[in-house]
Amino acid sequence: EPIVMSEVTGATNLMASKNLEHSFQKLAAKKMKDSLSSFLPGLPGMVDVVAQQDNSSLRQLIEKPPVGGKELVLLNQLQLAGFRLHPGPLPEQYRTLLNQVPTKEKKKHKKKKHRGSETPAGEDKTEDDRREKKKH
């Protein structure tokens, strides 16, 4: 089969060719309702503030590193022994700590509202009563 040439190429502005520029401008000019912190709730600090305002930019971290109280020192052999795995089962005193399951907060379920025709109480309504209710 012969190759069919298309009018649309990689250089074609699809927004202009499909007359979508107005829609795009309308969408791009919209203010976002949700703040950045609503999408990243686990991050500490003020996420919505520009980094230069609260002095938390990466450049500032490089140029002015935070002053630490103590120097980092390697652990000695005795201190490292606390992190080694030991053969055998876990002692009972530690097993009870691991077996505790954190309790989740119970959420109240919302009751679904039923239409009058679906509930027993709504069955005794006449068709005229339902039409009156729809008008209001």
Short mmCIF file of N, CA, C and O in Angstrom, two decimals:
data_model
loop_
_atom_site.label_atom_id
_atom_site.label_comp_id
_atom_site.label_asym_id
_atom_site.label_seq_id
_atom_site.Cartn_x
_atom_site.Cartn_y
_atom_site.Cartn_z
N GLU A 1 0.84 -1.19 0.00
CA GLU A 1 0.00 0.00 0.00
C GLU A 1 0.87 1.24 0.00
O GLU A 1 1.89 1.29 0.69
N PRO A 2 0.46 2.26 -0.73
CA PRO A 2 1.25 3.50 -0.76
C PRO A 2 1.07 4.27 0.55
O PRO A 2 0.05 4.17 1.22
N ILE A 3 2.09 5.02 0.94
CA ILE A 3 2.06 5.81 2.15
C ILE A 3 1.21 7.05 1.91
O ILE A 3 1.39 7.77 0.93
N VAL A 4 0.26 7.28 2.82
CA VAL A 4 -0.63 8.43 2.70
C VAL A 4 -0.04 9.58 3.51
O VAL A 4 0.30 9.42 4.68
N MET A 5 0.10 10.72 2.88
CA MET A 5 0.63 11.90 3.56
C MET A 5 -0.48 12.55 4.38
O MET A 5 -1.61 12.69 3.90
N SER A 6 -0.15 12.94 5.57
CA SER A 6 -1.12 13.57 6.45
C SER A 6 -0.87 15.07 6.53
O SER A 6 0.27 15.52 6.42
N GLU A 7 -1.93 15.83 6.76
CA GLU A 7 -1.78 17.27 6.91
C GLU A 7 -1.18 17.62 8.27
O GLU A 7 -0.55 18.65 8.43
N VAL A 8 -1.42 16.75 9.24
CA VAL A 8 -0.91 16.99 10.59
C VAL A 8 0.48 16.39 10.71
O VAL A 8 0.69 15.21 10.47
N THR A 9 1.43 17.23 11.08
CA THR A 9 2.81 16.78 11.29
C THR A 9 3.21 17.14 12.71
O THR A 9 2.44 17.74 13.46
N GLY A 10 4.42 16.83 13.09
CA GLY A 10 4.93 17.17 14.41
C GLY A 10 5.07 18.66 14.61
O GLY A 10 5.08 19.17 15.73
N ALA A 11 5.14 19.40 13.51
CA ALA A 11 5.28 20.86 13.59
C ALA A 11 3.93 21.55 13.68
O ALA A 11 3.86 22.75 13.88
N THR A 12 2.83 20.80 13.56
CA THR A 12 1.49 21.39 13.58
C THR A 12 1.09 21.77 15.00
O THR A 12 1.24 20.97 15.93
N ASN A 13 0.58 22.97 15.17
CA ASN A 13 0.03 23.41 16.45
C ASN A 13 -1.37 22.83 16.56
O ASN A 13 -2.31 23.31 15.94
N LEU A 14 -1.51 21.76 17.35
CA LEU A 14 -2.78 21.07 17.45
C LEU A 14 -3.85 21.93 18.12
O LEU A 14 -5.03 21.82 17.78
N MET A 15 -3.46 22.78 19.05
CA MET A 15 -4.42 23.65 19.72
C MET A 15 -5.05 24.60 18.71
O MET A 15 -6.26 24.83 18.72
N ALA A 16 -4.24 25.15 17.83
CA ALA A 16 -4.76 26.08 16.82
C ALA A 16 -5.53 25.34 15.74
O ALA A 16 -6.60 25.80 15.32
N SER A 17 -5.03 24.20 15.29
CA SER A 17 -5.70 23.48 14.21
C SER A 17 -7.05 22.93 14.63
O SER A 17 -7.94 22.76 13.81
N LYS A 18 -7.24 22.64 15.90
CA LYS A 18 -8.51 22.11 16.40
C LYS A 18 -9.36 23.20 17.07
O LYS A 18 -10.36 22.90 17.71
N ASN A 19 -8.93 24.45 16.96
CA ASN A 19 -9.64 25.60 17.55
C ASN A 19 -9.87 25.43 19.05
O ASN A 19 -10.96 25.64 19.57
N LEU A 20 -8.83 25.03 19.75
CA LEU A 20 -8.92 24.81 21.20
C LEU A 20 -8.13 25.84 22.00
O LEU A 20 -7.99 25.71 23.21
N GLU A 21 -7.58 26.85 21.34
CA GLU A 21 -6.77 27.84 22.06
C GLU A 21 -7.56 28.56 23.13
O GLU A 21 -7.08 28.78 24.24
N HIS A 22 -8.81 28.93 22.82
CA HIS A 22 -9.65 29.64 23.79
C HIS A 22 -9.90 28.76 25.02
O HIS A 22 -9.80 29.22 26.16
N SER A 23 -10.20 27.49 24.79
CA SER A 23 -10.45 26.56 25.90
C SER A 23 -9.21 26.39 26.76
O SER A 23 -9.29 26.34 27.99
N PHE A 24 -8.05 26.30 26.11
CA PHE A 24 -6.81 26.15 26.87
C PHE A 24 -6.52 27.39 27.72
O PHE A 24 -6.16 27.27 28.88
N GLN A 25 -6.71 28.58 27.13
CA GLN A 25 -6.47 29.82 27.88
C GLN A 25 -7.41 29.91 29.08
O GLN A 25 -7.03 30.34 30.16
N LYS A 26 -8.63 29.50 28.87
CA LYS A 26 -9.63 29.53 29.95
C LYS A 26 -9.21 28.59 31.08
O LYS A 26 -9.29 28.93 32.26
N LEU A 27 -8.74 27.40 30.72
CA LEU A 27 -8.31 26.42 31.72
C LEU A 27 -7.02 26.86 32.41
O LEU A 27 -6.88 26.75 33.62
N ALA A 28 -6.08 27.40 31.64
CA ALA A 28 -4.77 27.79 32.19
C ALA A 28 -4.90 29.01 33.10
O ALA A 28 -4.10 29.18 34.03
N ALA A 29 -5.89 29.87 32.86
CA ALA A 29 -6.04 31.09 33.66
C ALA A 29 -6.79 30.83 34.95
O ALA A 29 -6.84 31.70 35.81
N LYS A 30 -7.36 29.63 35.11
CA LYS A 30 -8.14 29.31 36.31
C LYS A 30 -7.25 29.30 37.54
O LYS A 30 -6.13 28.80 37.52
N LYS A 31 -7.76 29.81 38.65
CA LYS A 31 -7.06 29.73 39.92
C LYS A 31 -7.29 28.35 40.52
O LYS A 31 -8.39 27.83 40.50
N MET A 32 -6.23 27.77 41.05
CA MET A 32 -6.38 26.47 41.68
C MET A 32 -7.01 26.64 43.06
O MET A 32 -6.60 27.50 43.83
N LYS A 33 -8.00 25.82 43.34
CA LYS A 33 -8.68 25.91 44.63
C LYS A 33 -7.85 25.26 45.73
O LYS A 33 -7.80 25.73 46.85
N ASP A 34 -7.22 24.15 45.40
CA ASP A 34 -6.47 23.40 46.41
C ASP A 34 -5.04 23.90 46.49
O ASP A 34 -4.41 24.20 45.49
N SER A 35 -4.55 23.98 47.70
CA SER A 35 -3.18 24.40 47.90
C SER A 35 -2.26 23.19 47.78
O SER A 35 -2.71 22.05 47.80
N LEU A 36 -0.98 23.42 47.67
CA LEU A 36 -0.02 22.34 47.55
C LEU A 36 -0.03 21.46 48.80
O LEU A 36 0.11 20.24 48.71
N SER A 37 -0.22 22.06 49.96
CA SER A 37 -0.20 21.28 51.20
C SER A 37 -1.37 20.30 51.28
O SER A 37 -1.29 19.31 52.00
N SER A 38 -2.45 20.54 50.54
CA SER A 38 -3.56 19.58 50.56
C SER A 38 -3.19 18.29 49.82
O SER A 38 -3.76 17.25 50.08
N PHE A 39 -2.25 18.36 48.89
CA PHE A 39 -1.79 17.18 48.18
C PHE A 39 -0.62 16.50 48.90
O PHE A 39 -0.33 15.35 48.66
N LEU A 40 0.09 17.24 49.75
CA LEU A 40 1.25 16.71 50.46
C LEU A 40 1.07 16.92 51.96
O LEU A 40 1.80 17.68 52.59
N PRO A 41 0.10 16.23 52.58
CA PRO A 41 -0.20 16.49 53.99
C PRO A 41 0.89 16.02 54.95
O PRO A 41 0.97 16.51 56.06
N GLY A 42 1.77 15.13 54.52
CA GLY A 42 2.78 14.59 55.42
C GLY A 42 4.02 15.45 55.58
O GLY A 42 4.86 15.17 56.43
N LEU A 43 4.16 16.48 54.75
CA LEU A 43 5.36 17.30 54.81
C LEU A 43 5.27 18.32 55.94
O LEU A 43 4.26 18.99 56.09
N PRO A 44 6.33 18.44 56.73
CA PRO A 44 6.31 19.43 57.81
C PRO A 44 6.56 20.84 57.27
O PRO A 44 7.11 21.01 56.19
N GLY A 45 6.15 21.82 58.03
CA GLY A 45 6.44 23.21 57.65
C GLY A 45 5.39 23.78 56.73
O GLY A 45 4.38 23.17 56.43
N MET A 46 5.68 24.99 56.27
CA MET A 46 4.76 25.70 55.38
C MET A 46 5.09 25.35 53.93
O MET A 46 6.01 25.92 53.35
N VAL A 47 4.37 24.43 53.34
CA VAL A 47 4.64 23.97 51.98
C VAL A 47 4.18 25.01 50.96
O VAL A 47 4.76 25.14 49.89
N ASP A 48 3.13 25.76 51.27
CA ASP A 48 2.55 26.69 50.31
C ASP A 48 3.33 27.99 50.16
O ASP A 48 3.07 28.76 49.26
N VAL A 49 4.29 28.23 51.03
CA VAL A 49 5.06 29.47 50.99
C VAL A 49 6.24 29.28 50.03
O VAL A 49 6.85 28.21 49.97
N VAL A 50 6.58 30.32 49.29
CA VAL A 50 7.74 30.27 48.40
C VAL A 50 8.99 30.04 49.24
O VAL A 50 9.15 30.62 50.32
N ALA A 51 9.89 29.19 48.76
CA ALA A 51 11.06 28.78 49.53
C ALA A 51 11.94 29.95 49.95
O ALA A 51 12.57 29.93 51.00
N GLN A 52 12.01 30.99 49.13
CA GLN A 52 12.86 32.13 49.47
C GLN A 52 12.29 32.93 50.64
O GLN A 52 13.02 33.59 51.35
N GLN A 53 10.97 32.85 50.84
CA GLN A 53 10.36 33.61 51.93
C GLN A 53 10.65 32.99 53.30
O GLN A 53 10.84 33.70 54.27
N ASP A 54 10.62 31.66 53.38
CA ASP A 54 10.86 31.04 54.69
C ASP A 54 12.26 30.44 54.80
O ASP A 54 12.52 29.61 55.67
N ASN A 55 13.18 30.84 53.92
CA ASN A 55 14.59 30.42 53.97
C ASN A 55 14.77 28.91 53.95
O ASN A 55 15.54 28.35 54.71
N SER A 56 14.05 28.23 53.05
CA SER A 56 14.18 26.77 52.99
C SER A 56 14.55 26.27 51.60
O SER A 56 14.31 25.13 51.28
N SER A 57 15.13 27.12 50.77
CA SER A 57 15.49 26.68 49.43
C SER A 57 16.75 25.81 49.46
O SER A 57 17.55 25.88 50.39
N LEU A 58 16.92 24.98 48.45
CA LEU A 58 18.09 24.11 48.37
C LEU A 58 19.37 24.93 48.21
O LEU A 58 20.40 24.60 48.78
N ARG A 59 19.29 26.01 47.44
CA ARG A 59 20.47 26.85 47.24
C ARG A 59 20.95 27.41 48.58
O ARG A 59 22.14 27.44 48.87
N GLN A 60 20.02 27.85 49.39
CA GLN A 60 20.41 28.42 50.69
C GLN A 60 21.00 27.34 51.60
O GLN A 60 21.91 27.61 52.39
N LEU A 61 20.51 26.11 51.47
CA LEU A 61 21.05 25.02 52.26
C LEU A 61 22.50 24.74 51.89
O LEU A 61 23.33 24.45 52.74
N ILE A 62 22.83 24.89 50.60
CA ILE A 62 24.20 24.68 50.15
C ILE A 62 25.09 25.85 50.54
O ILE A 62 26.20 25.67 51.04
N GLU A 63 24.59 27.07 50.33
CA GLU A 63 25.40 28.25 50.62
C GLU A 63 25.59 28.48 52.12
O GLU A 63 26.67 28.86 52.56
N LYS A 64 24.57 28.25 52.90
CA LYS A 64 24.65 28.43 54.35
C LYS A 64 24.15 27.16 55.02
O LYS A 64 22.98 27.07 55.41
N PRO A 65 25.00 26.16 55.18
CA PRO A 65 24.55 24.91 55.82
C PRO A 65 24.16 25.17 57.27
O PRO A 65 24.68 26.07 57.93
N PRO A 66 23.21 24.41 57.79
CA PRO A 66 22.77 24.61 59.17
C PRO A 66 23.89 24.32 60.16
O PRO A 66 24.75 23.46 59.92
N VAL A 67 23.87 25.02 61.25
CA VAL A 67 24.88 24.82 62.29
C VAL A 67 24.42 23.66 63.15
O VAL A 67 23.35 23.69 63.73
N GLY A 68 25.26 22.62 63.21
CA GLY A 68 24.92 21.46 64.02
C GLY A 68 25.57 21.55 65.39
O GLY A 68 26.62 22.17 65.56
N GLY A 69 24.93 20.96 66.36
CA GLY A 69 25.45 21.03 67.72
C GLY A 69 26.64 20.11 67.95
O GLY A 69 27.57 20.44 68.66
N LYS A 70 26.60 18.92 67.34
CA LYS A 70 27.66 17.95 67.58
C LYS A 70 28.16 17.39 66.25
O LYS A 70 27.45 17.34 65.27
N GLU A 71 29.40 16.92 66.29
CA GLU A 71 29.99 16.29 65.12
C GLU A 71 29.53 14.84 65.06
O GLU A 71 29.34 14.19 66.10
N LEU A 72 29.34 14.29 63.87
CA LEU A 72 28.96 12.90 63.74
C LEU A 72 30.17 12.01 63.96
O LEU A 72 31.22 12.22 63.38
N VAL A 73 30.00 11.03 64.84
CA VAL A 73 31.10 10.14 65.20
C VAL A 73 30.66 8.70 64.92
O VAL A 73 29.51 8.34 65.17
N LEU A 74 31.56 7.88 64.40
CA LEU A 74 31.24 6.49 64.14
C LEU A 74 31.00 5.75 65.45
O LEU A 74 31.60 6.07 66.49
N LEU A 75 30.13 4.72 65.41
CA LEU A 75 29.85 3.90 66.59
C LEU A 75 31.00 2.92 66.82
O LEU A 75 31.58 2.41 65.88
N ASN A 76 31.28 2.62 68.09
CA ASN A 76 32.32 1.64 68.39
C ASN A 76 31.71 0.23 68.34
O ASN A 76 30.51 0.07 68.14
N GLN A 77 32.53 -0.82 68.54
CA GLN A 77 32.09 -2.20 68.41
C GLN A 77 30.97 -2.55 69.39
O GLN A 77 30.03 -3.26 69.04
N LEU A 78 31.05 -2.05 70.60
CA LEU A 78 30.04 -2.34 71.62
C LEU A 78 28.69 -1.72 71.22
O LEU A 78 27.63 -2.35 71.34
N GLN A 79 28.73 -0.51 70.69
CA GLN A 79 27.50 0.15 70.27
C GLN A 79 26.91 -0.53 69.04
O GLN A 79 25.69 -0.66 68.92
N LEU A 80 27.76 -0.99 68.13
CA LEU A 80 27.28 -1.68 66.94
C LEU A 80 26.65 -3.04 67.26
O LEU A 80 25.79 -3.52 66.53
N ALA A 81 27.05 -3.67 68.38
CA ALA A 81 26.52 -4.98 68.77
C ALA A 81 25.01 -4.91 69.00
O ALA A 81 24.29 -5.90 68.80
N GLY A 82 24.49 -3.75 69.39
CA GLY A 82 23.05 -3.60 69.62
C GLY A 82 22.23 -3.70 68.34
O GLY A 82 21.02 -3.93 68.40
N PHE A 83 22.87 -3.57 67.20
CA PHE A 83 22.16 -3.62 65.93
C PHE A 83 22.29 -4.96 65.22
O PHE A 83 21.75 -5.15 64.15
N ARG A 84 23.02 -5.91 65.81
CA ARG A 84 23.22 -7.21 65.18
C ARG A 84 22.00 -8.10 65.40
O ARG A 84 21.31 -8.00 66.41
N LEU A 85 21.77 -8.97 64.43
CA LEU A 85 20.70 -9.96 64.58
C LEU A 85 21.24 -11.13 65.39
O LEU A 85 22.37 -11.57 65.20
N HIS A 86 20.40 -11.62 66.31
CA HIS A 86 20.80 -12.75 67.15
C HIS A 86 20.00 -13.98 66.76
O HIS A 86 18.84 -13.87 66.38
N PRO A 87 20.62 -15.18 66.83
CA PRO A 87 19.90 -16.41 66.45
C PRO A 87 18.80 -16.73 67.46
O PRO A 87 18.84 -16.31 68.61
N GLY A 88 17.79 -17.47 66.98
CA GLY A 88 16.71 -17.91 67.86
C GLY A 88 15.51 -16.99 67.82
O GLY A 88 15.50 -15.96 67.16
N PRO A 89 14.47 -17.38 68.58
CA PRO A 89 13.24 -16.59 68.59
C PRO A 89 13.41 -15.28 69.36
O PRO A 89 14.33 -15.12 70.17
N LEU A 90 12.53 -14.37 69.10
CA LEU A 90 12.53 -13.08 69.77
C LEU A 90 12.09 -13.27 71.22
O LEU A 90 11.14 -14.01 71.49
N PRO A 91 12.78 -12.67 72.20
CA PRO A 91 12.36 -12.81 73.60
C PRO A 91 10.91 -12.35 73.80
O PRO A 91 10.42 -11.47 73.10
N GLU A 92 10.23 -12.97 74.77
CA GLU A 92 8.82 -12.71 75.03
C GLU A 92 8.53 -11.24 75.31
O GLU A 92 7.52 -10.70 74.88
N GLN A 93 9.45 -10.58 76.01
CA GLN A 93 9.21 -9.17 76.37
C GLN A 93 9.11 -8.27 75.13
O GLN A 93 8.41 -7.27 75.15
N TYR A 94 9.80 -8.65 74.05
CA TYR A 94 9.74 -7.85 72.83
C TYR A 94 8.61 -8.30 71.90
O TYR A 94 8.11 -7.54 71.09
N ARG A 95 8.24 -9.59 72.02
CA ARG A 95 7.16 -10.12 71.19
C ARG A 95 5.84 -9.41 71.45
O ARG A 95 5.09 -9.12 70.52
N THR A 96 5.56 -9.12 72.70
CA THR A 96 4.29 -8.46 73.02
C THR A 96 4.24 -7.05 72.43
O THR A 96 3.18 -6.58 72.04
N LEU A 97 5.40 -6.40 72.34
CA LEU A 97 5.43 -5.06 71.75
C LEU A 97 5.12 -5.11 70.26
O LEU A 97 4.43 -4.23 69.73
N LEU A 98 5.61 -6.14 69.57
CA LEU A 98 5.39 -6.25 68.13
C LEU A 98 3.98 -6.72 67.79
O LEU A 98 3.47 -6.41 66.71
N ASN A 99 3.34 -7.48 68.70
CA ASN A 99 2.02 -8.02 68.41
C ASN A 99 0.90 -7.03 68.67
O ASN A 99 -0.25 -7.30 68.35
N GLN A 100 1.19 -5.90 69.26
CA GLN A 100 0.15 -4.90 69.51
C GLN A 100 -0.22 -4.25 68.18
O GLN A 100 0.61 -3.70 67.48
N VAL A 101 -1.49 -4.33 67.85
CA VAL A 101 -1.99 -3.75 66.61
C VAL A 101 -2.57 -2.38 66.94
O VAL A 101 -3.40 -2.26 67.84
N PRO A 102 -2.13 -1.34 66.25
CA PRO A 102 -2.69 -0.02 66.53
C PRO A 102 -4.17 0.01 66.15
O PRO A 102 -4.57 -0.51 65.10
N THR A 103 -4.98 0.57 67.03
CA THR A 103 -6.42 0.63 66.77
C THR A 103 -6.72 1.79 65.84
O THR A 103 -6.21 2.89 66.02
N LYS A 104 -7.55 1.51 64.85
CA LYS A 104 -7.94 2.55 63.91
C LYS A 104 -9.20 3.23 64.44
O LYS A 104 -10.05 2.60 65.08
N GLU A 105 -9.28 4.53 64.17
CA GLU A 105 -10.49 5.25 64.56
C GLU A 105 -11.63 4.79 63.68
O GLU A 105 -11.51 4.71 62.47
N LYS A 106 -12.76 4.50 64.32
CA LYS A 106 -13.91 4.07 63.55
C LYS A 106 -14.62 5.29 63.00
O LYS A 106 -14.89 6.25 63.70
N LYS A 107 -14.91 5.23 61.71
CA LYS A 107 -15.61 6.34 61.05
C LYS A 107 -17.09 6.00 60.97
O LYS A 107 -17.46 4.86 60.71
N LYS A 108 -17.91 6.99 61.21
CA LYS A 108 -19.35 6.78 61.10
C LYS A 108 -19.73 6.73 59.63
O LYS A 108 -19.31 7.56 58.85
N HIS A 109 -20.52 5.74 59.29
CA HIS A 109 -20.97 5.61 57.92
C HIS A 109 -22.21 6.47 57.72
O HIS A 109 -23.10 6.50 58.56
N LYS A 110 -22.23 7.17 56.61
CA LYS A 110 -23.40 7.99 56.29
C LYS A 110 -24.51 7.09 55.80
O LYS A 110 -24.29 6.18 55.02
N LYS A 111 -25.71 7.38 56.27
CA LYS A 111 -26.85 6.61 55.82
C LYS A 111 -27.28 7.12 54.45
O LYS A 111 -27.32 8.32 54.22
N LYS A 112 -27.58 6.21 53.57
CA LYS A 112 -28.02 6.59 52.24
C LYS A 112 -29.47 7.00 52.29
O LYS A 112 -30.30 6.35 52.93
N LYS A 113 -29.79 8.09 51.62
CA LYS A 113 -31.17 8.54 51.55
C LYS A 113 -31.86 7.79 50.42
O LYS A 113 -31.36 7.71 49.31
N HIS A 114 -33.02 7.24 50.74
CA HIS A 114 -33.78 6.50 49.75
C HIS A 114 -34.88 7.37 49.20
O HIS A 114 -35.44 8.22 49.88
N ARG A 115 -35.24 7.11 47.97
CA ARG A 115 -36.37 7.80 47.37
C ARG A 115 -37.65 7.26 47.99
O ARG A 115 -37.70 6.14 48.47
N GLY A 116 -38.68 8.04 47.92
CA GLY A 116 -39.96 7.66 48.51
C GLY A 116 -40.50 6.36 47.97
O GLY A 116 -41.12 5.59 48.69
N SER A 117 -40.28 6.07 46.70
CA SER A 117 -40.81 4.84 46.11
C SER A 117 -40.03 3.61 46.55
O SER A 117 -40.53 2.50 46.45
N GLU A 118 -38.84 3.78 47.08
CA GLU A 118 -38.02 2.63 47.46
C GLU A 118 -38.19 2.23 48.92
O GLU A 118 -37.79 1.16 49.32
N THR A 119 -38.80 3.07 49.71
CA THR A 119 -38.97 2.77 51.13
C THR A 119 -40.40 2.38 51.40
O THR A 119 -41.33 2.82 50.70
N PRO A 120 -40.65 1.58 52.41
CA PRO A 120 -42.02 1.18 52.73
C PRO A 120 -42.91 2.38 53.05
O PRO A 120 -44.07 2.40 52.72
N ALA A 121 -42.35 3.39 53.68
CA ALA A 121 -43.15 4.56 54.05
C ALA A 121 -43.60 5.33 52.82
O ALA A 121 -44.62 6.00 52.84
N GLY A 122 -42.84 5.26 51.73
CA GLY A 122 -43.17 6.00 50.53
C GLY A 122 -44.19 5.31 49.64
O GLY A 122 -44.69 5.89 48.69
N GLU A 123 -44.53 4.06 49.95
CA GLU A 123 -45.43 3.32 49.09
C GLU A 123 -46.88 3.78 49.19
O GLU A 123 -47.65 3.63 48.28
N ASP A 124 -47.23 4.36 50.34
CA ASP A 124 -48.62 4.77 50.50
C ASP A 124 -48.88 6.16 49.92
O ASP A 124 -50.00 6.64 49.97
N LYS A 125 -47.90 6.84 49.35
CA LYS A 125 -48.10 8.13 48.71
C LYS A 125 -48.77 7.92 47.36
O LYS A 125 -48.42 7.00 46.63
N THR A 126 -49.64 8.82 47.04
CA THR A 126 -50.31 8.72 45.74
C THR A 126 -49.45 9.39 44.69
O THR A 126 -48.55 10.16 44.99
N GLU A 127 -49.77 9.13 43.43
CA GLU A 127 -49.02 9.72 42.32
C GLU A 127 -49.17 11.23 42.31
O GLU A 127 -48.22 11.95 42.00
N ASP A 128 -50.35 11.73 42.69
CA ASP A 128 -50.58 13.18 42.75
C ASP A 128 -49.68 13.84 43.80
O ASP A 128 -49.16 14.95 43.59
N ASP A 129 -49.51 13.18 44.94
CA ASP A 129 -48.64 13.73 46.00
C ASP A 129 -47.20 13.84 45.51
O ASP A 129 -46.50 14.80 45.80
N ARG A 130 -46.76 12.85 44.75
CA ARG A 130 -45.38 12.86 44.24
C ARG A 130 -45.18 13.99 43.23
O ARG A 130 -44.16 14.63 43.21
N ARG A 131 -46.18 14.19 42.37
CA ARG A 131 -46.09 15.29 41.40
C ARG A 131 -46.05 16.64 42.10
O ARG A 131 -45.31 17.53 41.69
N GLU A 132 -46.83 16.79 43.16
CA GLU A 132 -46.84 18.05 43.93
C GLU A 132 -45.46 18.31 44.52
O GLU A 132 -44.96 19.41 44.51
N LYS A 133 -44.83 17.26 45.03
CA LYS A 133 -43.51 17.40 45.66
C LYS A 133 -42.45 17.78 44.63
O LYS A 133 -41.56 18.57 44.89
N LYS A 134 -42.54 17.23 43.41
CA LYS A 134 -41.58 17.55 42.36
C LYS A 134 -41.69 18.99 41.92
O LYS A 134 -40.71 19.62 41.55
N LYS A 135 -42.88 19.57 41.94
CA LYS A 135 -43.08 20.95 41.52
C LYS A 135 -42.40 21.92 42.46
O LYS A 135 -41.93 22.97 42.05
N HIS A 136 -42.30 21.59 43.73
CA HIS A 136 -41.73 22.52 44.72
C HIS A 136 -40.29 22.29 44.81
O HIS A 136 -39.36 22.37 44.80
#
